[in-house]
């Protein structure tokens, strides 16, 4: 399944966290995910709505645009997740790379990471994410549970970057008495929209000393709203399919590990604008396509069942069957099926590791 080898730094840098070197999973006897013990949810102080950032709500499927960071998991839960995510099984078998990033860990949770898997499958977790999003959500699919973005630097690289940053700051200060932030020139992931309606991004690293690393959003007026990076165990929820956003560069941290889990509306009658554009080239396609086709067909089945019931009810009540409505329903489902089919690009036409360029 692995599409590339990734070189992890061979020794732990000066950090209070687990060594980067992948280790076999330790035997645990302290149980699996327990929402009472491992959830640390406190609702976000602020939720920015689509209206707040000047975008029509109808663009998306919920009022939420993005939340401010909020506590989600306890430190113990984060440490358990790190053990699984950085285990040999995951870092050997589930690594993907692309033209945009050296390494992602994907599609590992149901195979090698029971704690991560159960954390996201927990109804309590889903409930609090839905609460933040303001809409009942489902996990996008198992393959997308706990997608990991990794960034490792050595102490030397970190210090060198900080030296350059301080130099830039002093130059800028001399020039116009204003301190630059590190994002001004170099986003690590350029402007883009996501494939999935909602993402929840959880920080798995100690970011106490980190500078930058915000999520930047393009507002309706063209200005930029920056959401600060969450601290360890904290999260943000973003309606990323509909909002152009970028991940800004971070400094002064030897590692940055974020866990991204994707969601879609639970209601099968709701719009589902899911595409696979930004995930197709970095996925095990049989898994991704199986899960995508399954939930889309389940949605279709639920819609057809409702329509059949409506027809039967109308007939039983002696009402005339509304031809125009049936045709509208059928046309909508034709588009739904065509979209599903189009997203499942033939495997031999998918160029592995090549994602659409973002600017
Ligand atoms: Fe994104």
Coordinates of C-alpha atoms and ligand atoms in Angstrom, one line a residue:
X1 CA 0.0 0.0 0.0
X2 CA 2.9 2.4 0.7
X3 CA 3.5 4.7 -2.2
X4 CA 6.8 6.1 -1.0
X5 CA 9.4 5.7 1.7
X6 CA 9.6 8.4 4.2
X7 CA 12.7 9.2 6.2
X8 CA 11.9 9.9 9.8
X9 CA 14.6 11.7 11.8
X10 CA 16.6 8.9 13.5
X11 CA 16.7 10.3 17.0
X12 CA 14.4 12.3 19.2
X13 CA 15.3 15.9 19.2
X14 CA 15.0 17.8 22.4
X15 CA 11.3 17.4 22.9
X16 CA 9.1 16.2 25.7
X17 CA 7.3 14.0 23.1
X18 CA 7.8 10.4 22.1
X19 CA 10.8 9.8 19.8
X20 CA 10.2 10.1 16.1
X21 CA 11.7 6.8 15.4
X22 CA 8.8 4.5 14.7
X23 CA 8.4 1.8 17.3
X24 CA 6.4 -1.3 17.6
X25 CA 3.1 -0.7 19.4
X26 CA 3.4 -1.3 23.1
X27 CA 1.0 -3.8 24.6
X28 CA -1.7 -1.8 26.4
X29 CA -3.9 -3.1 29.1
X30 CA -5.7 0.2 30.0
X31 CA -8.6 -0.3 27.6
X32 CA -9.7 1.5 24.5
X33 CA -11.2 4.9 23.8
X34 CA -13.5 5.9 26.7
X35 CA -15.3 9.2 26.0
X36 CA -15.6 9.9 29.8
X37 CA -11.8 9.6 30.1
X38 CA -10.5 10.8 26.8
X39 CA -12.9 13.5 25.6
X40 CA -12.1 16.9 26.9
X41 CA -14.6 18.8 24.9
X42 CA -15.3 22.5 25.6
X43 CA -17.3 24.3 23.0
X44 CA -15.3 26.9 21.0
X45 CA -15.4 30.4 22.3
X46 CA -16.4 31.6 18.8
X47 CA -17.8 30.0 15.7
X48 CA -17.5 32.1 12.5
X49 CA -20.4 31.6 10.3
X50 CA -20.5 31.8 6.5
X51 CA -22.4 35.1 6.9
X52 CA -19.7 36.4 9.3
X53 CA -17.1 36.0 6.6
X54 CA -19.3 37.4 3.9
X55 CA -20.2 34.2 2.0
X56 CA -23.7 33.2 1.1
X57 CA -24.8 30.4 3.5
X58 CA -26.3 28.5 0.5
X59 CA -22.8 27.9 -0.9
X60 CA -22.3 25.3 1.9
X61 CA -24.5 22.9 3.7
X62 CA -24.4 24.5 7.2
X63 CA -24.1 28.0 8.7
X64 CA -20.6 27.2 10.1
X65 CA -17.6 28.5 8.3
X66 CA -14.9 27.7 10.8
X67 CA -14.6 27.4 14.6
X68 CA -12.0 28.9 16.8
X69 CA -9.7 26.2 18.4
X70 CA -11.4 24.2 21.2
X71 CA -10.3 21.4 23.5
X72 CA -11.3 18.0 22.2
X73 CA -9.1 15.2 23.5
X74 CA -7.2 14.8 26.8
X75 CA -3.4 14.6 26.8
X76 CA -3.6 10.9 27.6
X77 CA -5.8 10.4 24.5
X78 CA -3.3 12.4 22.4
X79 CA -0.4 10.3 23.7
X80 CA -2.3 7.1 22.8
X81 CA -3.0 8.4 19.3
X82 CA 0.7 9.3 18.8
X83 CA 1.8 5.8 19.8
X84 CA -0.5 4.3 17.2
X85 CA 0.2 6.9 14.5
X86 CA 4.0 6.7 14.8
X87 CA 4.1 2.9 15.2
X88 CA 6.0 0.8 12.8
X89 CA 2.9 -0.8 11.3
X90 CA 1.5 2.6 10.3
X91 CA 4.7 4.3 9.3
X92 CA 5.7 1.3 7.2
X93 CA 2.4 0.5 5.5
X94 CA 0.3 3.6 5.3
X95 CA 2.7 6.3 4.0
X96 CA 1.7 8.4 1.0
X97 CA 3.6 11.2 -0.5
X98 CA 2.8 13.8 -3.1
X99 CA 4.2 16.7 -5.1
X100 CA 2.9 18.9 -2.2
X101 CA 4.1 17.0 0.9
X102 CA 6.7 14.5 1.7
X103 CA 4.5 12.3 3.9
X104 CA 1.0 11.6 4.9
X105 CA -0.3 8.7 6.9
X106 CA -3.6 7.5 5.6
X107 CA -6.1 4.7 5.7
X108 CA -4.4 3.1 8.8
X109 CA -7.0 3.5 11.5
X110 CA -9.2 0.4 10.9
X111 CA -6.1 -1.7 10.4
X112 CA -3.5 -0.6 12.9
X113 CA -4.9 2.0 15.2
X114 CA -7.8 0.8 17.3
X115 CA -7.7 3.8 19.7
X116 CA -7.7 6.3 16.9
X117 CA -10.5 4.4 15.1
X118 CA -12.7 4.1 18.2
X119 CA -12.1 7.7 19.1
X120 CA -13.6 8.9 15.9
X121 CA -16.2 6.1 15.7
X122 CA -17.5 7.1 19.2
X123 CA -21.0 8.5 19.1
X124 CA -19.9 11.0 21.7
X125 CA -17.1 12.4 19.5
X126 CA -19.4 12.6 16.5
X127 CA -22.0 14.3 18.7
X128 CA -19.6 17.1 19.8
X129 CA -18.2 17.6 16.3
X130 CA -21.8 17.9 15.0
X131 CA -22.6 20.3 17.8
X132 CA -19.7 22.6 16.6
X133 CA -20.7 22.2 12.9
X134 CA -24.3 23.0 13.7
X135 CA -25.5 20.0 11.6
X136 CA -25.7 16.2 12.2
X137 CA -22.6 14.7 10.6
X138 CA -21.3 11.3 9.6
X139 CA -17.7 10.3 9.3
X140 CA -16.8 10.7 5.6
X141 CA -15.5 7.1 5.4
X142 CA -13.2 4.8 7.4
X143 CA -10.3 5.5 5.0
X144 CA -10.3 9.1 6.0
X145 CA -10.3 8.6 9.7
X146 CA -7.2 10.3 11.2
X147 CA -5.4 11.5 8.1
X148 CA -2.0 12.6 9.3
X149 CA 0.1 15.6 8.1
X150 CA 3.7 15.3 9.3
X151 CA 6.4 17.9 9.4
X152 CA 9.7 17.2 11.2
X153 CA 12.6 19.5 11.5
X154 CA 16.0 19.0 13.2
X155 CA 16.9 21.4 16.1
X156 CA 19.4 23.0 13.6
X157 CA 16.8 23.6 11.0
X158 CA 14.4 25.0 13.5
X159 CA 17.1 27.4 14.9
X160 CA 18.3 28.4 11.4
X161 CA 14.7 29.3 10.4
X162 CA 14.2 31.3 13.6
X163 CA 17.5 33.2 13.0
X164 CA 16.2 34.1 9.5
X165 CA 12.9 35.0 10.8
X166 CA 14.4 37.3 13.5
X167 CA 16.6 38.8 10.9
X168 CA 13.6 39.5 8.6
X169 CA 11.7 40.9 11.5
X170 CA 14.4 43.4 12.4
X171 CA 14.8 44.4 8.7
X172 CA 11.1 45.0 8.4
X173 CA 11.0 46.8 11.7
X174 CA 13.8 49.1 10.5
X175 CA 11.9 49.7 7.2
X176 CA 8.4 50.3 8.4
X177 CA 8.2 49.7 12.1
X178 CA 6.0 46.6 11.6
X179 CA 6.8 43.1 12.6
X180 CA 6.3 40.5 9.9
X181 CA 4.6 37.2 10.7
X182 CA 6.0 34.1 9.2
X183 CA 3.0 33.5 7.0
X184 CA 3.5 36.6 5.0
X185 CA 5.4 34.8 2.2
X186 CA 5.3 31.1 2.5
X187 CA 2.1 29.1 3.2
X188 CA 2.9 25.4 3.5
X189 CA -0.3 24.4 1.7
X190 CA -1.5 27.0 -0.8
X191 CA -5.0 28.3 -1.3
X192 CA -7.4 25.4 -2.0
X193 CA -10.8 23.9 -1.1
X194 CA -11.0 20.4 0.4
X195 CA -12.7 17.4 -1.2
X196 CA -14.9 16.8 1.8
X197 CA -17.6 19.0 3.3
X198 CA -16.2 19.3 6.8
X199 CA -12.8 18.6 8.4
X200 CA -11.9 18.5 12.0
X201 CA -8.2 19.2 12.5
X202 CA -6.6 18.0 15.8
X203 CA -3.1 19.0 16.9
X204 CA -1.0 16.1 18.1
X205 CA 2.1 18.1 18.8
X206 CA 3.3 20.4 21.6
X207 CA 2.9 23.8 20.0
X208 CA 3.5 25.9 23.1
X209 CA 6.6 27.6 21.5
X210 CA 5.3 27.4 17.9
X211 CA 5.0 30.6 15.9
X212 CA 2.5 30.8 13.0
X213 CA 0.8 27.7 11.7
X214 CA -2.6 29.4 11.3
X215 CA -5.3 28.4 8.9
X216 CA -6.1 31.4 6.6
X217 CA -9.5 31.7 5.1
X218 CA -10.5 33.9 2.1
X219 CA -13.6 35.9 3.1
X220 CA -16.3 37.1 0.7
X221 CA -14.7 40.5 0.5
X222 CA -11.4 39.0 -0.5
X223 CA -9.7 39.7 2.8
X224 CA -8.0 37.0 4.9
X225 CA -9.3 35.7 8.2
X226 CA -6.6 33.8 10.2
X227 CA -7.6 31.1 12.7
X228 CA -4.8 30.4 15.2
X229 CA -3.3 26.9 15.3
X230 CA -4.8 24.7 17.9
X231 CA -2.8 23.6 20.9
X232 CA -2.1 19.9 21.6
X233 CA -5.4 18.0 21.9
X234 CA -7.4 21.0 20.6
X235 CA -9.2 21.1 17.3
X236 CA -10.8 23.3 14.8
X237 CA -13.8 22.4 12.5
X238 CA -13.9 23.9 9.0
X239 CA -16.4 23.7 6.2
X240 CA -13.4 23.2 4.0
X241 CA -15.2 22.1 0.8
X242 CA -16.7 25.5 0.4
X243 CA -14.1 27.9 1.8
X244 CA -10.9 28.7 0.1
X245 CA -8.2 28.3 2.7
X246 CA -4.5 27.8 3.2
X247 CA -2.2 26.4 5.9
X248 CA 0.4 28.9 6.9
X249 CA 4.0 28.2 7.7
X250 CA 5.0 27.5 11.3
X251 CA 8.3 28.2 13.0
X252 CA 10.1 27.3 16.2
X253 CA 8.8 23.7 16.4
X254 CA 10.7 20.5 15.6
X255 CA 7.6 18.6 14.8
X256 CA 4.1 19.4 13.8
X257 CA 1.7 16.5 13.5
X258 CA -2.0 17.2 12.7
X259 CA -4.8 14.7 12.5
X260 CA -7.5 15.5 10.0
X261 CA -10.8 13.6 10.0
X262 CA -13.5 14.4 7.4
X263 CA -17.2 14.5 7.7
X264 CA -20.3 14.9 5.6
X265 CA -24.0 15.6 6.4
X266 CA -25.7 12.6 7.9
X267 CA -29.0 13.2 6.3
X268 CA -29.1 11.2 3.0
X269 CA -31.4 13.8 1.5
X270 CA -28.9 16.6 2.1
X271 CA -26.6 17.8 -0.7
X272 CA -23.3 15.9 -0.8
X273 CA -20.8 17.8 -2.9
X274 CA -17.9 15.4 -2.0
X275 CA -15.3 15.1 -4.6
X276 CA -12.1 13.0 -4.6
X277 CA -9.9 15.5 -6.3
X278 CA -7.4 16.1 -3.5
X279 CA -7.4 12.5 -2.2
X280 CA -7.5 10.2 -5.2
X281 CA -3.8 10.3 -6.0
X282 CA -2.8 9.6 -2.3
X283 CA -5.2 6.8 -1.5
X284 CA -5.4 3.0 -1.8
X285 CA -8.1 3.3 -4.5
X286 CA -9.8 -0.1 -3.9
X287 CA -10.5 1.0 -0.3
X288 CA -11.4 4.6 -1.2
X289 CA -13.7 3.7 -4.1
X290 CA -15.4 0.9 -2.2
X291 CA -16.2 3.2 0.7
X292 CA -17.2 6.1 -1.5
X293 CA -19.4 4.0 -3.8
X294 CA -21.0 2.3 -0.7
X295 CA -22.1 5.4 1.1
X296 CA -23.2 7.2 -2.1
X297 CA -25.3 4.1 -3.1
X298 CA -26.7 3.9 0.5
X299 CA -27.8 7.6 0.1
X300 CA -29.4 6.8 -3.2
X301 CA -31.2 3.8 -1.7
X302 CA -32.5 5.9 1.2
X303 CA -33.7 8.6 -1.3
X304 CA -35.4 5.9 -3.5
X305 CA -37.1 4.3 -0.5
X306 CA -38.5 7.7 0.5
X307 CA -39.7 8.4 -3.0
X308 CA -41.4 5.0 -3.2
X309 CA -43.1 5.6 0.1
X310 CA -44.4 9.0 -1.2
X311 CA -45.7 7.4 -4.3
X312 CA -47.4 4.6 -2.4
X313 CA -48.9 7.0 0.1
X314 CA -50.2 9.3 -2.6
X315 CA -51.8 6.3 -4.4
X316 CA -53.3 5.0 -1.2
X317 CA -54.8 8.4 -0.4
X318 CA -56.3 8.6 -3.9
X319 CA -54.1 11.5 -4.9
X320 CA -52.8 11.9 -8.5
X321 CA -49.1 11.1 -8.8
X322 CA -47.2 14.3 -9.4
X323 CA -45.4 13.6 -12.6
X324 CA -43.4 16.8 -12.4
X325 CA -42.1 16.0 -8.9
X326 CA -41.1 12.4 -9.9
X327 CA -39.2 13.8 -12.9
X328 CA -37.5 16.4 -10.7
X329 CA -36.5 13.6 -8.3
X330 CA -35.2 11.4 -11.1
X331 CA -33.2 14.2 -12.7
X332 CA -31.6 15.0 -9.3
X333 CA -30.6 11.3 -8.9
X334 CA -29.3 11.2 -12.4
X335 CA -26.9 14.0 -11.5
X336 CA -26.1 12.3 -8.2
X337 CA -25.2 9.0 -10.0
X338 CA -23.2 10.7 -12.7
X339 CA -21.2 12.7 -10.1
X340 CA -20.5 9.4 -8.2
X341 CA -19.4 7.7 -11.3
X342 CA -17.2 10.6 -12.5
X343 CA -15.4 10.8 -9.2
X344 CA -14.3 7.2 -9.5
X345 CA -11.7 7.8 -12.2
X346 CA -10.3 4.6 -13.7
X347 CA -7.3 3.4 -11.6
X348 CA -5.0 3.4 -14.6
X349 CA -5.7 7.0 -15.3
X350 CA -4.9 8.2 -11.8
X351 CA -1.3 9.5 -11.5
X352 CA -0.2 8.4 -8.1
X353 CA 1.2 11.2 -5.8
X354 CA 0.3 14.1 -8.2
X355 CA -2.2 16.5 -6.6
X356 CA -3.7 19.5 -8.2
X357 CA -1.3 22.4 -7.7
X358 CA -2.5 25.0 -5.3
X359 CA -1.5 28.6 -5.4
Ligands
LIG1 FE1 -7.7 22.0 3.4

